[in-house]
Amino acid sequence: MKQLSRRIRNVSTSRTVQLSGAIDDLRRQGKDIVNLGIGEPYEAPLPHVVSATIHALQRGEIRYGPAAGLPELRHAVARQFEGYGAHNILITNGSKQALYTALQVLCDPEDQVIIPKPCWVSFCEQIKLAGAAPVLVNTVAHQLDCHAIEEAVNERTKAIIINSPNNPTGAVYPGKDLKTIADLARAHDLYLISDEAYEAFVYDGLTHCSLFDFPHVRDRLIVAGSFSKTHCMTGFRVGYAAAPGEIITAMARLQSHLTGNVCTFAQYGALAATKRDPSHFDRWRNTLEKKRDITLEILKDLPCSTPNGAFYVFPDVTRFLKKGESTEALATEILTRVNVAVAPGEAFGGDGHIRICYAVEEEQLICGLERLAQVFNQRKGALQK
Ligand SMILES: Cc1ncc(COP(=O)(O)O)c(C=O)c1O
């Protein structure tokens, strides 16, 4: 039998999607799993979002629609981007597809794409699927090392991916560093992909700074945004790309052959979400900030820089590992011994760390964290002997 394509053999399954499957299996076996492993807010979408989706379904919004998305939704999303109209927006199946499509449209086989690491699990694999090569550049205390990024640029570099607030570290990059990256992209004629899936979650009185805030790079910038996290709509699969018209037209051409439109009635739900009362964001952000603080307090024995955004902490667990042990092995032990799911750092290029998602219900969060603290206490004792 002939082999499957090199392209797919070269790509691994998303570690977090795999973990989700393992958790479902354990739950089916009756295990009471506290899931701090998957990056998903536990809350339901707002009632008006659910009813707009149901009404769309009831009035027969069940047909193919325009491949690039409902015009009303494209208009509504464009309002967030000064000077942009519907033709600058592509509605995608989650921001995951916006990122995938952007890379397919930008990259040729000889190209390289720079990503600061640790980074979200799908970037490297999506770059490989576009035939290009990921170039990972270390961060310093989870912040951008702009000098190292510039050093990594060569004649093959096509684009830089920036993700702020960051998954898995929760780091928020300050405007001055983003401006340096913007200047660098312009100087070296590079595209910029800005993954802003967590834009709504910035704490400690800071504000989200987008690469879109720098007009001199808007001609080379693709912003990937999502309804998943901001509006608790992960299962709706609605995201978008915002970019210059010619890039969006190229991305829409690919989408027309790939999936066609995003689920029509889900897009009506997303349209309703754009009309959400902004005070709801504030309340929710405050709740998440409190949960972040609870997490850092219960796990105070683990070295961890305070994340200013997203809904993850990414502590360094190196000193709790047995000789030669990976965080993958540690996460498996935690899952089987105390029924708590966490994501291993290796999945994100962050060896020696684990990622904990705190966007879960508070009682569950505290229960999971206390079980984790117990494991680390026992390990500390055992390793000191
Ligand atoms: C950094 C980052 N980008 C993109 C995504 C994709 O999200 P979605 O496809 O649900 O919009 C995720 C999901 O976890 C993420 O963490």
mmCIF file of C-alpha atoms and ligand atoms in Angstrom:
data_model
loop_
_atom_site.group_PDB
_atom_site.id
_atom_site.type_symbol
_atom_site.label_atom_id
_atom_site.label_comp_id
_atom_site.label_asym_id
_atom_site.label_seq_id
_atom_site.Cartn_x
_atom_site.Cartn_y
_atom_site.Cartn_z
ATOM 1 C CA MET A 1 0.000 0.000 0.000
ATOM 2 C CA LYS A 2 1.344 3.441 -0.873
ATOM 3 C CA GLN A 3 1.982 5.757 2.051
ATOM 4 C CA LEU A 4 -0.124 8.721 3.059
ATOM 5 C CA SER A 5 1.264 12.108 2.057
ATOM 6 C CA ARG A 6 4.528 13.354 3.568
ATOM 7 C CA ARG A 7 2.578 16.465 4.507
ATOM 8 C CA ILE A 8 0.272 14.620 6.905
ATOM 9 C CA ARG A 9 2.921 12.189 8.151
ATOM 10 C CA ASN A 10 4.958 15.200 9.178
ATOM 11 C CA VAL A 11 2.207 16.607 11.405
ATOM 12 C CA SER A 12 1.181 15.501 14.906
ATOM 13 C CA THR A 13 -2.342 15.523 16.374
ATOM 14 C CA SER A 14 -3.163 18.563 18.516
ATOM 15 C CA ARG A 15 -2.063 17.574 22.040
ATOM 16 C CA THR A 16 -4.932 19.491 23.639
ATOM 17 C CA VAL A 17 -7.531 17.918 21.329
ATOM 18 C CA GLN A 18 -6.041 14.503 22.242
ATOM 19 C CA LEU A 19 -6.245 15.363 25.946
ATOM 20 C CA SER A 20 -9.914 16.303 25.519
ATOM 21 C CA GLY A 21 -10.601 12.821 24.117
ATOM 22 C CA ALA A 22 -8.761 11.147 27.018
ATOM 23 C CA ILE A 23 -10.797 13.166 29.558
ATOM 24 C CA ASP A 24 -14.079 12.201 27.856
ATOM 25 C CA ASP A 25 -13.050 8.505 27.997
ATOM 26 C CA LEU A 26 -12.231 8.715 31.726
ATOM 27 C CA ARG A 27 -15.531 10.493 32.435
ATOM 28 C CA ARG A 28 -17.403 7.766 30.562
ATOM 29 C CA GLN A 29 -15.708 5.282 32.921
ATOM 30 C CA GLY A 30 -17.285 7.225 35.818
ATOM 31 C CA LYS A 31 -14.159 9.150 36.939
ATOM 32 C CA ASP A 32 -14.735 12.587 38.456
ATOM 33 C CA ILE A 33 -12.179 14.574 36.432
ATOM 34 C CA VAL A 34 -11.417 18.209 37.189
ATOM 35 C CA ASN A 35 -10.478 19.593 33.813
ATOM 36 C CA LEU A 36 -7.838 22.325 34.041
ATOM 37 C CA GLY A 37 -6.265 21.066 30.824
ATOM 38 C CA ILE A 38 -8.432 22.478 28.069
ATOM 39 C CA GLY A 39 -8.627 26.178 27.197
ATOM 40 C CA GLU A 40 -12.348 26.619 27.331
ATOM 41 C CA PRO A 41 -14.527 28.928 29.446
ATOM 42 C CA TYR A 42 -17.082 26.854 31.355
ATOM 43 C CA GLU A 43 -19.842 29.480 31.128
ATOM 44 C CA ALA A 44 -22.683 29.293 28.605
ATOM 45 C CA PRO A 45 -23.076 31.875 25.848
ATOM 46 C CA LEU A 46 -25.383 34.746 26.813
ATOM 47 C CA PRO A 47 -29.130 33.925 26.480
ATOM 48 C CA HIS A 48 -29.672 36.416 23.624
ATOM 49 C CA VAL A 49 -26.939 34.616 21.635
ATOM 50 C CA VAL A 50 -28.619 31.256 22.155
ATOM 51 C CA SER A 51 -32.057 32.609 21.246
ATOM 52 C CA ALA A 52 -30.751 34.380 18.116
ATOM 53 C CA THR A 53 -29.250 31.048 17.016
ATOM 54 C CA ILE A 54 -32.485 29.141 17.706
ATOM 55 C CA HIS A 55 -34.581 31.767 15.909
ATOM 56 C CA ALA A 56 -32.255 31.646 12.901
ATOM 57 C CA LEU A 57 -32.690 27.880 12.791
ATOM 58 C CA GLN A 58 -36.487 28.161 13.198
ATOM 59 C CA ARG A 59 -36.870 30.701 10.418
ATOM 60 C CA GLY A 60 -34.917 28.458 8.053
ATOM 61 C CA GLU A 61 -31.414 29.912 8.014
ATOM 62 C CA ILE A 62 -30.173 26.450 7.136
ATOM 63 C CA ARG A 63 -28.875 26.858 3.593
ATOM 64 C CA TYR A 64 -25.481 27.537 2.091
ATOM 65 C CA GLY A 65 -24.518 31.158 2.531
ATOM 66 C CA PRO A 66 -21.757 33.331 1.062
ATOM 67 C CA ALA A 67 -18.437 31.476 1.555
ATOM 68 C CA ALA A 68 -16.799 34.530 3.125
ATOM 69 C CA GLY A 69 -19.526 34.924 5.735
ATOM 70 C CA LEU A 70 -22.857 36.716 6.297
ATOM 71 C CA PRO A 71 -22.492 40.310 5.093
ATOM 72 C CA GLU A 72 -24.142 41.617 8.321
ATOM 73 C CA LEU A 73 -21.620 39.736 10.456
ATOM 74 C CA ARG A 74 -18.658 40.860 8.332
ATOM 75 C CA HIS A 75 -19.882 44.458 8.731
ATOM 76 C CA ALA A 76 -20.340 44.067 12.478
ATOM 77 C CA VAL A 77 -16.820 42.623 12.938
ATOM 78 C CA ALA A 78 -15.300 45.299 10.650
ATOM 79 C CA ARG A 79 -16.528 47.992 13.063
ATOM 80 C CA GLN A 80 -13.770 46.960 15.496
ATOM 81 C CA PHE A 81 -11.126 47.847 12.888
ATOM 82 C CA GLU A 82 -10.793 51.541 12.048
ATOM 83 C CA GLY A 83 -11.175 52.158 8.295
ATOM 84 C CA TYR A 84 -12.153 48.563 7.533
ATOM 85 C CA GLY A 85 -15.348 47.394 5.793
ATOM 86 C CA ALA A 86 -16.977 44.009 5.201
ATOM 87 C CA HIS A 87 -14.499 43.231 2.377
ATOM 88 C CA ASN A 88 -11.683 43.238 4.984
ATOM 89 C CA ILE A 89 -13.279 40.452 7.037
ATOM 90 C CA LEU A 90 -13.496 36.702 6.433
ATOM 91 C CA ILE A 91 -15.718 34.649 8.744
ATOM 92 C CA THR A 92 -14.016 31.321 9.501
ATOM 93 C CA ASN A 93 -14.603 28.093 11.435
ATOM 94 C CA GLY A 94 -12.964 29.405 14.573
ATOM 95 C CA SER A 95 -9.808 31.476 14.494
ATOM 96 C CA LYS A 96 -8.014 28.144 14.016
ATOM 97 C CA GLN A 97 -9.212 28.146 10.404
ATOM 98 C CA ALA A 98 -8.391 31.858 9.990
ATOM 99 C CA LEU A 99 -4.784 31.093 10.976
ATOM 100 C CA TYR A 100 -4.598 27.973 8.813
ATOM 101 C CA THR A 101 -5.979 29.804 5.788
ATOM 102 C CA ALA A 102 -3.689 32.803 6.323
ATOM 103 C CA LEU A 103 -0.642 30.531 6.327
ATOM 104 C CA GLN A 104 -1.827 28.659 3.228
ATOM 105 C CA VAL A 105 -2.266 31.945 1.409
ATOM 106 C CA LEU A 106 1.054 33.483 2.506
ATOM 107 C CA CYS A 107 3.546 30.605 2.442
ATOM 108 C CA ASP A 108 5.501 28.801 -0.258
ATOM 109 C CA PRO A 109 7.533 25.646 0.475
ATOM 110 C CA GLU A 110 10.861 27.394 0.932
ATOM 111 C CA ASP A 111 9.474 29.950 3.412
ATOM 112 C CA GLN A 112 10.060 30.244 7.138
ATOM 113 C CA VAL A 113 7.700 31.653 9.755
ATOM 114 C CA ILE A 114 8.971 32.972 13.088
ATOM 115 C CA ILE A 115 7.077 32.231 16.307
ATOM 116 C CA PRO A 116 8.109 33.243 19.822
ATOM 117 C CA LYS A 117 7.973 30.194 22.115
ATOM 118 C CA PRO A 118 6.334 28.770 24.179
ATOM 119 C CA CYS A 119 3.428 28.976 21.758
ATOM 120 C CA TRP A 120 -0.013 27.598 20.979
ATOM 121 C CA VAL A 121 0.019 23.947 19.854
ATOM 122 C CA SER A 122 -1.239 24.446 16.293
ATOM 123 C CA PHE A 123 1.119 27.128 14.963
ATOM 124 C CA CYS A 124 4.022 24.808 14.056
ATOM 125 C CA GLU A 125 1.776 22.150 12.556
ATOM 126 C CA GLN A 126 -0.214 24.690 10.520
ATOM 127 C CA ILE A 127 3.030 26.171 9.160
ATOM 128 C CA LYS A 128 4.204 22.682 8.183
ATOM 129 C CA LEU A 129 0.850 22.002 6.518
ATOM 130 C CA ALA A 130 1.474 25.119 4.417
ATOM 131 C CA GLY A 131 4.767 23.509 3.336
ATOM 132 C CA ALA A 132 6.864 26.102 5.191
ATOM 133 C CA ALA A 133 9.165 25.743 8.218
ATOM 134 C CA PRO A 134 8.496 27.091 11.721
ATOM 135 C CA VAL A 135 11.393 28.941 13.383
ATOM 136 C CA LEU A 136 10.929 29.066 17.145
ATOM 137 C CA VAL A 137 12.554 31.940 19.015
ATOM 138 C CA ASN A 138 12.895 31.924 22.801
ATOM 139 C CA THR A 139 11.146 34.506 24.949
ATOM 140 C CA VAL A 140 12.641 36.038 28.107
ATOM 141 C CA ALA A 141 10.448 35.618 31.191
ATOM 142 C CA HIS A 142 7.657 34.960 28.652
ATOM 143 C CA GLN A 143 8.107 38.378 27.043
ATOM 144 C CA LEU A 144 9.246 38.980 23.449
ATOM 145 C CA ASP A 145 12.967 39.023 22.789
ATOM 146 C CA CYS A 146 12.777 41.467 19.868
ATOM 147 C CA HIS A 147 16.524 41.279 19.299
ATOM 148 C CA ALA A 148 16.443 37.467 19.002
ATOM 149 C CA ILE A 149 13.469 37.745 16.628
ATOM 150 C CA GLU A 150 15.408 40.142 14.390
ATOM 151 C CA GLU A 151 18.438 37.802 14.506
ATOM 152 C CA ALA A 152 16.219 34.945 13.278
ATOM 153 C CA VAL A 153 15.103 36.877 10.177
ATOM 154 C CA ASN A 154 16.745 35.814 6.906
ATOM 155 C CA GLU A 155 15.884 35.939 3.200
ATOM 156 C CA ARG A 156 13.517 32.959 3.609
ATOM 157 C CA THR A 157 11.458 34.565 6.389
ATOM 158 C CA LYS A 158 7.918 35.263 5.205
ATOM 159 C CA ALA A 159 6.025 36.132 8.380
ATOM 160 C CA ILE A 160 6.070 36.504 12.148
ATOM 161 C CA ILE A 161 3.228 35.202 14.325
ATOM 162 C CA ILE A 162 2.455 37.171 17.473
ATOM 163 C CA ASN A 163 -0.047 35.937 20.057
ATOM 164 C CA SER A 164 -0.952 38.383 22.817
ATOM 165 C CA PRO A 165 -2.449 37.711 25.332
ATOM 166 C CA ASN A 166 -0.539 34.499 25.011
ATOM 167 C CA ASN A 167 -1.526 30.869 25.204
ATOM 168 C CA PRO A 168 0.068 29.106 27.137
ATOM 169 C CA THR A 169 1.889 31.720 29.249
ATOM 170 C CA GLY A 170 -0.785 34.397 29.741
ATOM 171 C CA ALA A 171 1.841 37.034 28.866
ATOM 172 C CA VAL A 172 0.596 40.356 27.487
ATOM 173 C CA TYR A 173 3.084 42.155 25.260
ATOM 174 C CA PRO A 174 3.499 45.890 25.808
ATOM 175 C CA GLY A 175 2.891 48.349 22.962
ATOM 176 C CA LYS A 176 6.570 49.302 22.759
ATOM 177 C CA ASP A 177 7.603 45.704 21.921
ATOM 178 C CA LEU A 178 4.770 45.327 19.430
ATOM 179 C CA LYS A 179 5.900 48.558 17.771
ATOM 180 C CA THR A 180 9.449 47.157 17.519
ATOM 181 C CA ILE A 181 8.049 44.033 15.840
ATOM 182 C CA ALA A 182 5.914 46.171 13.512
ATOM 183 C CA ASP A 183 8.943 48.291 12.518
ATOM 184 C CA LEU A 184 11.014 45.159 11.998
ATOM 185 C CA ALA A 185 8.341 43.572 9.774
ATOM 186 C CA ARG A 186 8.244 46.688 7.651
ATOM 187 C CA ALA A 187 12.018 47.009 7.440
ATOM 188 C CA HIS A 188 12.424 43.365 6.343
ATOM 189 C CA ASP A 189 9.238 43.228 4.220
ATOM 190 C CA LEU A 190 7.545 40.512 6.307
ATOM 191 C CA TYR A 191 3.898 39.677 6.890
ATOM 192 C CA LEU A 192 2.530 39.763 10.419
ATOM 193 C CA ILE A 193 -0.096 37.398 11.795
ATOM 194 C CA SER A 194 -1.587 38.584 15.045
ATOM 195 C CA ASP A 195 -3.547 35.957 16.975
ATOM 196 C CA GLU A 196 -5.840 37.911 19.291
ATOM 197 C CA ALA A 197 -8.151 35.129 20.469
ATOM 198 C CA TYR A 198 -7.777 36.358 24.093
ATOM 199 C CA GLU A 199 -7.980 40.124 23.453
ATOM 200 C CA ALA A 200 -10.829 40.535 25.957
ATOM 201 C CA PHE A 201 -8.843 39.068 28.863
ATOM 202 C CA VAL A 202 -6.259 41.531 30.105
ATOM 203 C CA TYR A 203 -5.889 42.202 33.838
ATOM 204 C CA ASP A 204 -4.065 44.381 36.370
ATOM 205 C CA GLY A 205 -5.363 47.610 34.811
ATOM 206 C CA LEU A 206 -3.474 46.960 31.551
ATOM 207 C CA THR A 207 -5.137 47.336 28.149
ATOM 208 C CA HIS A 208 -4.874 45.094 25.119
ATOM 209 C CA CYS A 209 -2.544 46.442 22.468
ATOM 210 C CA SER A 210 -3.096 45.095 18.953
ATOM 211 C CA LEU A 211 -0.656 45.150 16.038
ATOM 212 C CA PHE A 212 -3.562 46.842 14.226
ATOM 213 C CA ASP A 213 -2.821 49.913 16.389
ATOM 214 C CA PHE A 214 0.213 50.542 14.121
ATOM 215 C CA PRO A 215 -1.160 51.898 10.817
ATOM 216 C CA HIS A 216 2.186 51.559 9.014
ATOM 217 C CA VAL A 217 1.861 47.725 9.016
ATOM 218 C CA ARG A 218 -1.823 47.337 8.219
ATOM 219 C CA ASP A 219 -0.954 46.500 4.592
ATOM 220 C CA ARG A 220 0.963 43.400 5.779
ATOM 221 C CA LEU A 221 -1.104 42.395 8.822
ATOM 222 C CA ILE A 222 -3.656 39.631 9.300
ATOM 223 C CA VAL A 223 -5.500 39.693 12.630
ATOM 224 C CA ALA A 224 -7.126 36.411 13.691
ATOM 225 C CA GLY A 225 -10.022 36.856 16.124
ATOM 226 C CA SER A 226 -12.500 34.520 17.734
ATOM 227 C CA PHE A 227 -15.957 34.321 19.288
ATOM 228 C CA SER A 228 -14.879 31.140 21.120
ATOM 229 C CA LYS A 229 -13.295 32.512 24.272
ATOM 230 C CA THR A 230 -14.645 36.083 24.411
ATOM 231 C CA HIS A 231 -18.263 35.002 24.045
ATOM 232 C CA CYS A 232 -18.041 31.455 25.497
ATOM 233 C CA MET A 233 -18.963 30.072 22.057
ATOM 234 C CA THR A 234 -16.262 27.447 21.514
ATOM 235 C CA GLY A 235 -18.633 24.912 19.951
ATOM 236 C CA PHE A 236 -20.206 27.417 17.537
ATOM 237 C CA ARG A 237 -16.906 27.508 15.613
ATOM 238 C CA VAL A 238 -17.021 31.154 14.587
ATOM 239 C CA GLY A 239 -13.861 33.192 14.168
ATOM 240 C CA TYR A 240 -12.594 35.697 11.647
ATOM 241 C CA ALA A 241 -9.622 37.185 9.855
ATOM 242 C CA ALA A 242 -9.246 40.940 9.399
ATOM 243 C CA ALA A 243 -6.783 41.984 6.689
ATOM 244 C CA PRO A 244 -6.299 44.065 3.537
ATOM 245 C CA GLY A 245 -8.956 43.333 0.878
ATOM 246 C CA GLU A 246 -6.664 41.445 -1.498
ATOM 247 C CA ILE A 247 -5.533 39.052 1.261
ATOM 248 C CA ILE A 248 -9.132 38.452 2.363
ATOM 249 C CA THR A 249 -10.144 37.798 -1.268
ATOM 250 C CA ALA A 250 -7.374 35.175 -1.560
ATOM 251 C CA MET A 251 -8.340 33.579 1.761
ATOM 252 C CA ALA A 252 -12.016 33.522 0.716
ATOM 253 C CA ARG A 253 -11.002 31.782 -2.532
ATOM 254 C CA LEU A 254 -9.361 29.009 -0.512
ATOM 255 C CA GLN A 255 -12.300 28.820 1.891
ATOM 256 C CA SER A 256 -14.706 28.490 -1.070
ATOM 257 C CA HIS A 257 -13.012 25.172 -1.910
ATOM 258 C CA LEU A 258 -12.419 24.022 1.655
ATOM 259 C CA THR A 259 -15.513 24.467 3.816
ATOM 260 C CA GLY A 260 -17.664 27.066 2.078
ATOM 261 C CA ASN A 261 -19.499 29.147 4.651
ATOM 262 C CA VAL A 262 -19.376 28.714 8.416
ATOM 263 C CA CYS A 263 -22.623 27.156 9.794
ATOM 264 C CA THR A 264 -25.291 29.712 8.858
ATOM 265 C CA PHE A 265 -27.298 29.767 12.099
ATOM 266 C CA ALA A 266 -24.116 29.836 14.210
ATOM 267 C CA GLN A 267 -23.183 33.047 12.366
ATOM 268 C CA TYR A 268 -26.505 34.594 13.470
ATOM 269 C CA GLY A 269 -25.561 33.692 17.046
ATOM 270 C CA ALA A 270 -22.218 35.431 16.540
ATOM 271 C CA LEU A 271 -24.001 38.473 15.103
ATOM 272 C CA ALA A 272 -26.090 38.681 18.278
ATOM 273 C CA ALA A 273 -22.895 38.351 20.348
ATOM 274 C CA THR A 274 -21.492 41.499 18.694
ATOM 275 C CA LYS A 275 -24.393 43.383 20.328
ATOM 276 C CA ARG A 276 -23.410 42.327 23.831
ATOM 277 C CA ASP A 277 -23.554 44.792 26.717
ATOM 278 C CA PRO A 278 -19.895 45.823 27.361
ATOM 279 C CA SER A 279 -20.413 45.812 31.159
ATOM 280 C CA HIS A 280 -20.781 42.041 30.909
ATOM 281 C CA PHE A 281 -17.148 41.843 29.729
ATOM 282 C CA ASP A 282 -16.001 43.836 32.747
ATOM 283 C CA ARG A 283 -17.808 41.566 35.184
ATOM 284 C CA TRP A 284 -16.423 38.478 33.518
ATOM 285 C CA ARG A 285 -12.893 39.827 33.299
ATOM 286 C CA ASN A 286 -13.012 40.645 37.026
ATOM 287 C CA THR A 287 -14.152 37.105 37.834
ATOM 288 C CA LEU A 288 -11.304 35.637 35.801
ATOM 289 C CA GLU A 289 -8.756 37.943 37.406
ATOM 290 C CA LYS A 290 -9.938 36.744 40.821
ATOM 291 C CA LYS A 291 -9.591 33.111 39.684
ATOM 292 C CA ARG A 292 -6.072 33.811 38.441
ATOM 293 C CA ASP A 293 -5.209 35.153 41.911
ATOM 294 C CA ILE A 294 -6.754 32.120 43.628
ATOM 295 C CA THR A 295 -4.684 29.879 41.342
ATOM 296 C CA LEU A 296 -1.409 31.664 42.066
ATOM 297 C CA GLU A 297 -2.157 31.634 45.812
ATOM 298 C CA ILE A 298 -2.947 27.895 46.038
ATOM 299 C CA LEU A 299 0.063 27.018 43.871
ATOM 300 C CA LYS A 300 2.395 29.514 45.542
ATOM 301 C CA ASP A 301 5.122 26.876 45.900
ATOM 302 C CA LEU A 302 5.468 26.622 42.123
ATOM 303 C CA PRO A 303 7.647 29.282 40.462
ATOM 304 C CA CYS A 304 5.338 31.191 38.130
ATOM 305 C CA SER A 305 5.462 34.691 36.688
ATOM 306 C CA THR A 306 2.134 36.490 37.120
ATOM 307 C CA PRO A 307 0.264 36.253 33.809
ATOM 308 C CA ASN A 308 -1.487 39.525 32.896
ATOM 309 C CA GLY A 309 -3.899 38.003 30.396
ATOM 310 C CA ALA A 310 -5.705 35.039 28.778
ATOM 311 C CA PHE A 311 -6.842 32.418 31.322
ATOM 312 C CA TYR A 312 -3.787 30.265 31.915
ATOM 313 C CA VAL A 313 -0.933 30.005 34.363
ATOM 314 C CA PHE A 314 2.240 28.303 33.183
ATOM 315 C CA PRO A 315 4.329 27.408 36.244
ATOM 316 C CA ASP A 316 7.831 25.989 36.095
ATOM 317 C CA VAL A 317 7.712 22.486 37.616
ATOM 318 C CA THR A 318 11.286 21.488 36.770
ATOM 319 C CA ARG A 319 12.315 21.013 40.367
ATOM 320 C CA PHE A 320 9.415 18.618 40.981
ATOM 321 C CA LEU A 321 10.313 16.297 38.117
ATOM 322 C CA LYS A 322 12.081 12.990 38.655
ATOM 323 C CA LYS A 323 15.325 12.508 36.737
ATOM 324 C CA GLY A 324 14.572 12.315 33.002
ATOM 325 C CA GLU A 325 10.807 12.724 33.552
ATOM 326 C CA SER A 326 8.845 14.763 31.003
ATOM 327 C CA THR A 327 5.903 16.994 31.900
ATOM 328 C CA GLU A 328 3.860 14.696 29.632
ATOM 329 C CA ALA A 329 4.604 11.845 32.090
ATOM 330 C CA LEU A 330 3.885 14.137 35.042
ATOM 331 C CA ALA A 331 0.532 15.239 33.544
ATOM 332 C CA THR A 332 -0.416 11.589 32.980
ATOM 333 C CA GLU A 333 0.432 10.748 36.594
ATOM 334 C CA ILE A 334 -1.597 13.710 37.869
ATOM 335 C CA LEU A 335 -4.563 12.654 35.733
ATOM 336 C CA THR A 336 -4.532 9.032 36.837
ATOM 337 C CA ARG A 337 -3.649 9.645 40.514
ATOM 338 C CA VAL A 338 -5.781 12.664 41.446
ATOM 339 C CA ASN A 339 -8.134 12.982 38.463
ATOM 340 C CA VAL A 340 -6.983 16.458 37.463
ATOM 341 C CA ALA A 341 -6.187 17.262 33.832
ATOM 342 C CA VAL A 342 -3.398 19.749 33.078
ATOM 343 C CA ALA A 343 -1.588 20.259 29.774
ATOM 344 C CA PRO A 344 2.109 19.330 29.566
ATOM 345 C CA GLY A 345 4.483 22.178 28.649
ATOM 346 C CA GLU A 346 6.197 20.165 25.916
ATOM 347 C CA ALA A 347 3.045 20.487 23.804
ATOM 348 C CA PHE A 348 3.763 24.229 23.642
ATOM 349 C CA GLY A 349 7.550 24.077 23.376
ATOM 350 C CA GLY A 350 7.733 24.971 27.082
ATOM 351 C CA ASP A 351 9.567 21.986 28.581
ATOM 352 C CA GLY A 352 9.579 21.837 32.374
ATOM 353 C CA HIS A 353 6.229 23.674 32.651
ATOM 354 C CA ILE A 354 2.569 22.732 32.875
ATOM 355 C CA ARG A 355 -0.379 24.780 31.661
ATOM 356 C CA ILE A 356 -3.343 25.228 33.961
ATOM 357 C CA CYS A 357 -6.583 26.772 32.682
ATOM 358 C CA TYR A 358 -8.465 28.641 35.424
ATOM 359 C CA ALA A 359 -11.588 29.548 33.389
ATOM 360 C CA VAL A 360 -13.522 26.801 35.182
ATOM 361 C CA GLU A 361 -16.227 26.993 37.825
ATOM 362 C CA GLU A 362 -14.696 28.322 41.092
ATOM 363 C CA GLU A 363 -15.462 25.331 43.307
ATOM 364 C CA GLN A 364 -14.026 22.942 40.688
ATOM 365 C CA LEU A 365 -10.989 25.181 40.303
ATOM 366 C CA ILE A 366 -10.223 25.176 44.025
ATOM 367 C CA CYS A 367 -10.806 21.423 44.272
ATOM 368 C CA GLY A 368 -8.470 20.753 41.302
ATOM 369 C CA LEU A 369 -5.785 23.127 42.540
ATOM 370 C CA GLU A 370 -5.797 21.627 46.041
ATOM 371 C CA ARG A 371 -5.309 18.168 44.566
ATOM 372 C CA LEU A 372 -2.445 19.541 42.450
ATOM 373 C CA ALA A 373 -0.841 21.233 45.446
ATOM 374 C CA GLN A 374 -0.968 17.889 47.289
ATOM 375 C CA VAL A 375 0.841 16.126 44.429
ATOM 376 C CA PHE A 376 3.581 18.761 44.363
ATOM 377 C CA ASN A 377 3.929 18.688 48.170
ATOM 378 C CA GLN A 378 4.379 14.930 48.132
ATOM 379 C CA ARG A 379 6.887 15.183 45.289
ATOM 380 C CA LYS A 380 8.836 17.871 47.124
ATOM 381 C CA GLY A 381 9.069 15.606 50.163
ATOM 382 C CA ALA A 382 10.050 12.550 48.122
ATOM 383 C CA LEU A 383 12.698 14.410 46.098
ATOM 384 C CA GLN A 384 14.293 15.877 49.268
ATOM 385 C CA LYS A 385 14.823 12.405 50.789
HETATM 386 C C1 LIG B 1 -3.852 31.139 20.887
HETATM 387 C C2 LIG B 1 -5.029 30.484 20.241
HETATM 388 N N1 LIG B 1 -5.310 30.787 18.979
HETATM 389 C C3 LIG B 1 -6.354 30.233 18.329
HETATM 390 C C4 LIG B 1 -7.167 29.318 18.968
HETATM 391 C C5 LIG B 1 -8.311 28.720 18.189
HETATM 392 O O1 LIG B 1 -9.531 29.024 18.771
HETATM 393 P P1 LIG B 1 -10.893 28.937 17.947
HETATM 394 O O2 LIG B 1 -10.629 28.170 16.704
HETATM 395 O O3 LIG B 1 -11.851 28.276 18.849
HETATM 396 O O4 LIG B 1 -11.250 30.369 17.631
HETATM 397 C C6 LIG B 1 -6.901 28.949 20.289
HETATM 398 C C7 LIG B 1 -7.712 27.928 20.967
HETATM 399 O O5 LIG B 1 -7.408 27.422 22.005
HETATM 400 C C8 LIG B 1 -5.812 29.562 20.941
HETATM 401 O O6 LIG B 1 -5.515 29.278 22.216
#
